[in-house]
Amino acid sequence: MAEASHDLVIIGAGPGGYVAAIRAAQLGWNVACIEKEKALGGTCLRVGCIPSKALLESSELYHEAKDGFARHGIVTGGVQLDLAAMLKRKDEVVTTLTKGIEGLFKKNKVTRYAGHGRITGPGKVSVEGSQPMTLSAKHVLIATGSSVSPLKGVELDGDRIGTSTEALSYPEVPKHLVVIGAGVIGLELGSVWSRLGAKVTVLEYSNRILAGMDTEIATEAQKILTKQGLEFRLGVRVTGAKRKGNGCIVEMEGQPSIECDRVLLAVGRRPNTEGLGLESIGLQLDERGRIPIDEHFRTRIEGFHAVGDVVRGPMLAHKAEEEGIACVEGLIQGYGHINYDAIPGVVYTHPEIASVGKTEEELTAAGVAFKKGSFPFMANGRAKAMASTDGRVKILADAETDRILGVHIIGPRAGELIAEAATAIEFGATAEDLARTCHAHPTLAETVKEAALAVDRRAIHM
Ligand code: FAD
Ligand code: NAD
């Protein structure tokens, strides 16, 4: 079998792995990256962040053209959906971006191996594929990501009863789509198909949606999404889903079953560690099947590191990227930086929901005294001009020092607005700092300034 040696071998070319590969190569290392899928970019680029955002954008435009343009005085006549064209555009966006990573690998001289990476011993990884290889490296980075968590009784058939991957490519708009799980995937892909005309029922085990997000913001999100037509059934325990004729049937504990034409299972994701050969180095997983690491991304086995969805923390592409960079900079330069208090999270519904830092519930549970300022988009001139006034910005600041501890936004472009809040937290800013910063008028960002003023009870436009 062919052999090769590198400074660093990375298993997985998702946001954690491919970004780490490029950064390590920039810093002068001889880097290889093994990926088992044909396209680079991982879950995020192939079947996650990017295709879902392409469809969210297209479906929102369709919905606006159909129901929103009239309030701007635009008369469109009959608006029609060309679903095949919409899906094709989504696929083109994915192809362009995944090919872009191939280009970046070439530019940075990262060696790509196509195949399944398996650890075979200390400093050894084999590539199993059409061109098998044995690789040696002083350092190995595991960035194998995550896959959909199954649910007992739900018989995934890769078609009518599927996961987010199938829901990115339904060939027709379902009449009735049942989504299991009111988390990020459930709300984003539920919104896509609801906007395109499906009846969408979301079944959630817990008594709230968006577990882990600020409760006040999640409650507001539920109200807004319900108004848009999503049906939520909370506190529901799904016991099974199976095919019935051309459709499906979903069973729940203590409730009548639902007949529908498609089911989307979205109850979380679990780390990819099967078939990785971890037993060959004696690497044990934690209680949730993740690879345990220390603050330098070192596993318990010398020479093996891990980042991204396969380790603890939020399963987010930008978190995986930051970890990948911090990990290799730490290895090569002796220091790397990541601030887990300043990692934003965005749900790309309409309006968007975004947060960074601690929630009100987390601060209360930790016994931290805090002040709160809130400002609605209803009172913002730009939001009015856009006819998009649902939602608000909420800022939580330390009661004594005024330091910003958390920012939670539901409203237009919340995913862009949260960047200012993340920067503020990263720089250790106070609410007063944000309140004193001049924000252009009329912008949505003025809502962030007003919420910061509201922390000190001096918002101007409320
Ligand atoms: P992954 O992206 O999963 O990449 C791991 C790679 O390793 C994969 O390509 C896999 O094929 C490869 N691999 C695994 N095992 C092996 C092996 N043994 N040998 C070779 N290759 C292997 N996050 C956001 O931040 N924003 C979003 O908008 C967003 N939207 C999402 C939408 C959906 C529908 C989904 C499913 C996820 C979304 N996420 C989003 C989450 C995001 O995709 C992940 O957090 C991110 O991809 C994790 O990066 P990673 O590098 O750790 O793993
Ligand atoms: P999630 O953890 O966000 O939500 C899963 C939901 O399913 C939870 O509300 C949970 O209570 C519910 N649930 C669990 N078991 C259930 C059951 N038996 N019946 C009914 N409901 C049940 O998971 P997800 O939506 O699958 O997303 C997976 C990961 O992908 C998330 O960690 C997320 O960070 C990431 N993601 C991020 C984005 C984004 O950043 N915009 C988009 C999509 C996915």
Coordinates of N, CA, C and O in Angstrom, one line a residue, residues 218-348:
A218 N -37.9 32.9 22.7 CA -38.4 31.7 22.1 C -40.0 31.8 22.1 O -40.6 31.4 21.1
T219 N -40.5 32.3 23.2 CA -42.0 32.4 23.3 C -42.5 33.4 22.2 O -43.5 33.1 21.5
E220 N -41.8 34.5 22.0 CA -42.2 35.4 20.9 C -42.1 34.8 19.6 O -42.9 34.9 18.7
A221 N -41.0 34.0 19.4 CA -40.8 33.3 18.1 C -42.0 32.4 17.8 O -42.5 32.3 16.7
Q222 N -42.4 31.7 18.8 CA -43.5 30.7 18.7 C -44.8 31.4 18.2 O -45.5 31.0 17.3
K223 N -45.0 32.6 18.8 CA -46.2 33.4 18.5 C -46.2 33.8 17.0 O -47.1 33.7 16.3
I224 N -45.0 34.3 16.6 CA -44.8 34.9 15.3 C -45.0 33.7 14.2 O -45.7 33.8 13.2
L225 N -44.3 32.6 14.5 CA -44.3 31.5 13.6 C -45.7 30.9 13.5 O -46.1 30.4 12.4
T226 N -46.4 30.9 14.6 CA -47.8 30.3 14.6 C -48.7 31.2 13.7 O -49.5 30.7 12.9
K227 N -48.5 32.6 13.8 CA -49.2 33.5 13.0 C -48.9 33.2 11.5 O -49.8 33.4 10.6
Q228 N -47.7 32.8 11.2 CA -47.3 32.5 9.8 C -47.9 31.2 9.3 O -47.8 30.8 8.1
G229 N -48.5 30.4 10.2 CA -49.2 29.2 9.8 C -48.6 27.9 10.3 O -49.1 26.8 10.0
L230 N -47.4 27.9 11.0 CA -46.9 26.7 11.5 C -47.7 26.2 12.7 O -48.1 27.1 13.5
E231 N -48.0 24.9 12.8 CA -48.8 24.4 13.9 C -47.9 23.8 14.9 O -47.1 22.9 14.5
F232 N -47.9 24.2 16.1 CA -47.0 23.6 17.1 C -47.8 22.7 18.1 O -48.9 23.2 18.6
R233 N -47.4 21.5 18.3 CA -48.0 20.7 19.4 C -46.8 20.4 20.3 O -45.9 19.6 20.0
L234 N -46.9 21.0 21.5 CA -45.8 20.8 22.5 C -46.2 19.7 23.5 O -47.3 19.4 23.7
G235 N -45.1 19.2 24.2 CA -45.4 18.2 25.2 C -45.8 16.9 24.6 O -46.6 16.1 25.2
V236 N -45.4 16.6 23.4 CA -45.9 15.5 22.6 C -44.7 14.4 22.5 O -43.6 14.8 22.1
R237 N -45.0 13.2 22.9 CA -44.0 12.1 22.8 C -44.3 11.3 21.6 O -45.3 10.5 21.6
V238 N -43.5 11.4 20.6 CA -43.7 10.6 19.3 C -43.2 9.2 19.6 O -42.1 9.0 20.1
T239 N -44.0 8.2 19.3 CA -43.6 6.8 19.6 C -43.3 6.1 18.3 O -42.7 5.0 18.3
G240 N -43.7 6.6 17.1 CA -43.3 5.9 15.9 C -43.8 6.7 14.7 O -44.6 7.6 14.7
A241 N -43.2 6.4 13.5 CA -43.6 7.0 12.2 C -43.3 5.9 11.2 O -42.2 5.3 11.2
K242 N -44.3 5.6 10.4 CA -44.0 4.6 9.4 C -44.8 4.9 8.1 O -45.7 5.7 8.1
R243 N -44.4 4.2 7.0 CA -45.1 4.4 5.7 C -46.5 3.8 5.8 O -46.7 2.8 6.4
K244 N -47.4 4.5 5.1 CA -48.8 4.0 5.0 C -49.2 4.4 3.6 O -49.5 5.6 3.3
G245 N -49.3 3.4 2.7 CA -49.6 3.7 1.3 C -48.6 4.7 0.7 O -47.4 4.5 0.9
N246 N -49.1 5.8 0.1 CA -48.2 6.8 -0.5 C -47.8 7.8 0.6 O -47.1 8.8 0.2
G247 N -48.3 7.7 1.8 CA -48.0 8.7 2.8 C -47.4 8.0 4.0 O -46.7 7.0 3.9
C248 N -47.6 8.7 5.2 CA -47.0 8.2 6.4 C -48.0 8.4 7.5 O -49.0 9.2 7.4
I249 N -47.7 7.7 8.6 CA -48.5 7.8 9.8 C -47.6 8.0 11.0 O -46.6 7.3 11.1
V250 N -47.9 9.0 11.8 CA -47.1 9.4 13.0 C -47.8 9.1 14.2 O -49.0 9.5 14.4
E251 N -47.2 8.3 15.1 CA -47.9 7.9 16.3 C -47.3 8.6 17.5 O -46.1 8.8 17.6
M252 N -48.2 9.0 18.5 CA -47.8 9.7 19.7 C -48.4 9.1 20.9 O -49.5 8.5 20.8
E253 N -47.8 9.3 22.0 CA -48.3 8.7 23.3 C -49.6 9.5 23.7 O -49.6 10.7 23.8
G254 N -50.7 8.8 23.9 CA -51.9 9.4 24.4 C -52.6 10.4 23.5 O -53.4 11.1 23.9
Q255 N -52.3 10.3 22.2 CA -52.9 11.3 21.3 C -53.2 10.5 20.0 O -52.5 9.6 19.6
P256 N -54.3 10.9 19.3 CA -54.6 10.3 18.0 C -53.4 10.4 17.0 O -52.7 11.5 17.0
S257 N -53.2 9.4 16.2 CA -52.0 9.5 15.2 C -52.4 10.5 14.1 O -53.5 10.8 13.9
I258 N -51.3 10.9 13.4 CA -51.5 11.9 12.3 C -51.1 11.2 11.0 O -50.1 10.6 10.9
E259 N -52.0 11.4 10.0 CA -51.6 10.9 8.7 C -51.1 12.1 7.9 O -51.6 13.2 8.0
C260 N -50.0 12.0 7.2 CA -49.4 13.1 6.5 C -48.7 12.5 5.2 O -48.6 11.3 5.1
D261 N -48.2 13.4 4.4 CA -47.4 12.8 3.3 C -45.9 12.8 3.4 O -45.3 12.1 2.7
R262 N -45.4 13.6 4.4 CA -43.9 13.5 4.6 C -43.7 13.7 6.1 O -44.4 14.5 6.8
V263 N -42.6 13.1 6.6 CA -42.1 13.3 8.0 C -40.7 13.8 7.9 O -39.8 13.2 7.2
L264 N -40.4 14.8 8.7 CA -39.0 15.3 8.9 C -38.6 15.0 10.3 O -39.2 15.6 11.2
L265 N -37.6 14.2 10.5 CA -37.1 13.9 11.9 C -35.9 14.9 12.1 O -34.9 14.9 11.4
A266 N -36.1 15.7 13.2 CA -35.1 16.7 13.5 C -35.0 16.8 15.1 O -35.4 17.8 15.6
V267 N -34.5 15.7 15.7 CA -34.4 15.7 17.2 C -33.0 15.8 17.7 O -32.7 15.4 18.8
G268 N -32.1 16.4 16.9 CA -30.7 16.6 17.3 C -29.8 15.7 16.4 O -30.2 15.0 15.5
R269 N -28.5 15.9 16.7 CA -27.5 15.2 15.9 C -26.5 14.6 16.9 O -26.4 15.0 18.0
R270 N -25.8 13.5 16.5 CA -24.8 12.9 17.3 C -23.5 12.8 16.7 O -23.4 12.7 15.4
P271 N -22.4 12.8 17.5 CA -21.0 12.8 16.9 C -20.7 11.6 16.0 O -21.2 10.5 16.3
N272 N -19.9 11.8 15.0 CA -19.5 10.7 14.1 C -18.2 10.1 14.7 O -17.1 10.7 14.5
T273 N -18.3 8.9 15.3 CA -17.1 8.3 15.8 C -17.0 6.8 15.4 O -15.9 6.2 15.6
E274 N -18.1 6.3 14.7 CA -18.0 4.9 14.3 C -17.1 4.7 13.2 O -17.0 5.5 12.3
G275 N -16.4 3.6 13.3 CA -15.5 3.2 12.2 C -14.2 4.1 12.1 O -13.5 4.1 11.1
L276 N -14.0 4.9 13.2 CA -12.8 5.8 13.2 C -11.5 5.1 13.7 O -10.5 5.7 13.6
G277 N -11.7 3.9 14.3 CA -10.5 3.2 14.8 C -10.1 3.7 16.1 O -8.9 3.5 16.5
L278 N -10.9 4.4 16.9 CA -10.5 4.9 18.2 C -10.0 3.9 19.1 O -9.2 4.1 20.0
E279 N -10.5 2.6 18.9 CA -10.1 1.5 19.8 C -8.6 1.2 19.6 O -8.0 0.8 20.6
S280 N -8.1 1.5 18.4 CA -6.7 1.2 18.2 C -5.7 2.0 19.0 O -4.6 1.7 19.2
I281 N -6.3 3.2 19.5 CA -5.4 4.0 20.4 C -6.0 4.1 21.8 O -5.5 4.8 22.6
G282 N -7.0 3.3 22.0 CA -7.6 3.3 23.4 C -8.3 4.6 23.8 O -8.4 5.0 25.0
L283 N -8.9 5.3 22.8 CA -9.6 6.6 23.1 C -11.0 6.3 23.4 O -11.8 5.8 22.6
Q284 N -11.4 6.7 24.7 CA -12.8 6.4 25.1 C -13.6 7.7 24.9 O -13.1 8.8 25.0
L285 N -14.9 7.5 24.7 CA -15.9 8.6 24.5 C -16.5 9.0 25.8 O -16.4 8.3 26.8
D286 N -17.1 10.2 25.8 CA -17.8 10.6 27.0 C -19.2 10.0 27.0 O -19.6 9.3 26.1
E287 N -20.0 10.4 28.0 CA -21.3 9.8 28.2 C -22.3 10.1 27.1 O -23.3 9.4 26.9
R288 N -22.0 11.2 26.3 CA -22.8 11.5 25.2 C -22.2 11.1 23.8 O -22.6 11.7 22.8
G289 N -21.2 10.2 23.9 CA -20.6 9.8 22.6 C -19.7 10.7 22.0 O -19.3 10.6 20.8
R290 N -19.3 11.8 22.7 CA -18.3 12.8 22.1 C -16.9 12.5 22.5 O -16.6 11.7 23.5
I291 N -16.0 13.0 21.7 CA -14.6 12.8 22.0 C -14.2 13.8 23.1 O -14.3 15.0 22.9
P292 N -13.7 13.4 24.3 CA -13.3 14.3 25.3 C -12.0 15.0 25.0 O -11.1 14.4 24.5
I293 N -12.0 16.3 25.2 CA -10.8 17.1 24.9 C -10.6 18.1 26.0 O -11.5 18.4 26.8
D294 N -9.3 18.6 26.1 CA -9.0 19.7 27.1 C -9.1 21.0 26.4 O -9.6 21.1 25.2
E295 N -8.7 22.1 27.1 CA -8.9 23.5 26.5 C -8.0 23.7 25.3 O -8.2 24.7 24.6
H296 N -7.0 22.8 25.0 CA -6.2 23.0 23.8 C -6.6 22.0 22.7 O -5.8 21.7 21.8
F297 N -7.8 21.4 22.9 CA -8.4 20.4 21.9 C -7.6 19.1 21.8 O -7.6 18.4 20.9
R298 N -6.8 18.9 22.9 CA -6.0 17.6 23.0 C -6.9 16.5 23.5 O -7.6 16.7 24.5
T299 N -6.9 15.4 22.9 CA -7.6 14.2 23.5 C -6.7 13.6 24.5 O -5.6 14.1 24.7
R300 N -7.2 12.6 25.1 CA -6.3 12.0 26.2 C -5.2 11.2 25.6 O -4.3 10.7 26.3
I301 N -5.1 11.0 24.3 CA -4.1 10.3 23.6 C -3.1 11.3 22.9 O -3.5 12.1 22.1
E302 N -1.9 11.2 23.3 CA -0.8 12.1 22.8 C -0.9 12.1 21.2 O -1.0 11.1 20.6
G303 N -0.8 13.3 20.7 CA -0.8 13.5 19.2 C -2.1 13.5 18.5 O -2.2 13.8 17.3
F304 N -3.2 13.3 19.3 CA -4.6 13.3 18.7 C -5.4 14.4 19.2 O -5.5 14.6 20.5
H305 N -5.9 15.2 18.3 CA -6.8 16.4 18.7 C -8.1 16.2 18.1 O -8.3 15.4 17.2
A306 N -9.1 17.0 18.6 CA -10.5 16.9 18.0 C -11.2 18.3 18.1 O -11.0 19.0 19.1
V307 N -12.0 18.6 17.1 CA -12.7 19.9 17.1 C -14.1 19.7 16.4 O -14.3 18.7 15.7
G308 N -15.0 20.7 16.6 CA -16.2 20.7 15.9 C -17.3 19.9 16.5 O -17.4 19.7 17.7
D309 N -18.3 19.4 15.7 CA -19.4 18.7 16.2 C -19.1 17.4 17.0 O -19.9 16.9 17.7
V310 N -17.9 16.9 16.8 CA -17.5 15.6 17.4 C -17.1 15.8 18.9 O -16.9 14.9 19.6
V311 N -17.0 17.1 19.3 CA -16.6 17.4 20.7 C -17.7 18.2 21.3 O -18.7 18.5 20.7
R312 N -17.6 18.5 22.6 CA -18.6 19.3 23.4 C -18.9 20.6 22.8 O -18.1 21.2 22.1
G313 N -20.0 21.2 23.2 CA -20.3 22.6 22.8 C -21.4 22.6 21.7 O -21.8 21.6 21.2
P314 N -21.8 23.8 21.3 CA -22.9 23.9 20.3 C -22.4 23.4 19.0 O -21.2 23.5 18.6
M315 N -23.3 22.7 18.3 CA -23.0 22.1 16.9 C -23.2 23.2 15.9 O -24.3 23.3 15.3
L316 N -22.2 24.1 15.7 CA -22.3 25.2 14.8 C -21.1 25.3 13.9 O -20.0 25.0 14.4
A317 N -21.3 25.7 12.7 CA -20.2 25.7 11.8 C -19.1 26.7 12.2 O -17.9 26.4 12.2
H318 N -19.5 27.9 12.7 CA -18.5 28.9 13.0 C -17.7 28.5 14.3 O -16.6 28.9 14.5
K319 N -18.4 27.7 15.2 CA -17.7 27.2 16.4 C -16.7 26.2 16.0 O -15.5 26.2 16.4
A320 N -17.0 25.4 15.0 CA -16.1 24.4 14.5 C -14.9 25.0 13.9 O -13.7 24.7 14.1
E321 N -15.1 26.1 13.1 CA -14.1 26.8 12.4 C -13.1 27.5 13.4 O -11.9 27.4 13.3
E322 N -13.7 28.2 14.4 CA -12.9 28.8 15.4 C -12.0 27.8 16.1 O -10.8 28.1 16.4
E323 N -12.6 26.7 16.5 CA -11.8 25.6 17.2 C -10.7 25.1 16.3 O -9.6 24.9 16.8
G324 N -11.0 24.9 15.0 CA -10.0 24.4 14.1 C -8.8 25.3 14.0 O -7.6 24.9 14.1
I325 N -9.1 26.6 13.9 CA -8.0 27.6 13.8 C -7.2 27.7 15.2 O -6.0 27.6 15.2
A326 N -8.0 27.7 16.3 CA -7.3 27.8 17.6 C -6.5 26.6 17.8 O -5.4 26.7 18.4
C327 N -7.0 25.4 17.4 CA -6.2 24.2 17.6 C -4.9 24.2 16.9 O -3.8 24.0 17.5
V328 N -4.9 24.5 15.6 CA -3.6 24.4 14.8 C -2.7 25.6 15.2 O -1.5 25.4 15.2
E329 N -3.3 26.8 15.5 CA -2.4 27.9 15.9 C -1.7 27.5 17.2 O -0.6 27.8 17.4
G330 N -2.5 26.9 18.1 CA -1.9 26.4 19.4 C -0.7 25.4 19.1 O 0.3 25.5 19.7
L331 N -1.0 24.5 18.2 CA 0.1 23.5 17.9 C 1.3 24.1 17.3 O 2.4 23.8 17.6
I332 N 1.1 25.1 16.4 CA 2.2 25.6 15.6 C 2.9 26.8 16.2 O 4.1 26.9 16.3
Q333 N 2.0 27.7 16.8 CA 2.6 28.9 17.3 C 2.7 28.9 18.8 O 3.2 29.8 19.4
G334 N 2.0 27.9 19.4 CA 2.0 27.9 20.9 C 0.9 28.6 21.6 O 0.7 28.5 22.8
Y335 N 0.0 29.3 20.8 CA -1.1 29.9 21.4 C -2.3 29.9 20.4 O -2.0 30.1 19.2
G336 N -3.5 29.8 20.8 CA -4.6 29.9 20.0 C -5.7 30.5 20.8 O -5.7 30.4 22.1
H337 N -6.8 31.1 20.2 CA -7.8 31.8 21.0 C -9.2 31.4 20.6 O -9.5 31.4 19.4
I338 N -10.0 31.1 21.6 CA -11.5 31.0 21.3 C -12.2 31.4 22.6 O -11.8 31.1 23.7
N339 N -13.3 32.2 22.4 CA -14.0 32.7 23.5 C -15.4 32.1 23.4 O -16.3 32.5 22.6
Y340 N -15.7 31.1 24.2 CA -17.0 30.4 24.1 C -18.2 31.3 24.6 O -19.3 30.9 24.4
D341 N -17.8 32.4 25.3 CA -18.9 33.3 25.7 C -19.4 34.2 24.5 O -20.3 35.0 24.7
A342 N -18.6 34.2 23.4 CA -18.9 35.1 22.4 C -19.2 34.4 21.0 O -18.8 34.8 20.0
I343 N -19.8 33.2 21.1 CA -20.2 32.5 19.9 C -21.7 32.7 19.6 O -22.5 32.2 20.4
P344 N -22.0 33.4 18.6 CA -23.4 33.7 18.3 C -24.1 32.5 17.7 O -23.5 31.5 17.2
G345 N -25.4 32.5 17.9 CA -26.2 31.4 17.3 C -27.4 32.1 16.5 O -27.9 33.1 17.1
V346 N -27.7 31.6 15.3 CA -28.7 32.3 14.6 C -29.7 31.2 14.0 O -29.3 30.2 13.5
V347 N -31.0 31.5 14.1 CA -32.0 30.7 13.5 C -32.6 31.5 12.4 O -33.1 32.6 12.6
Y348 N -32.5 31.0 11.1 CA -32.8 31.8 9.9 C -34.2 31.7 9.5 O -34.5 31.6 8.3

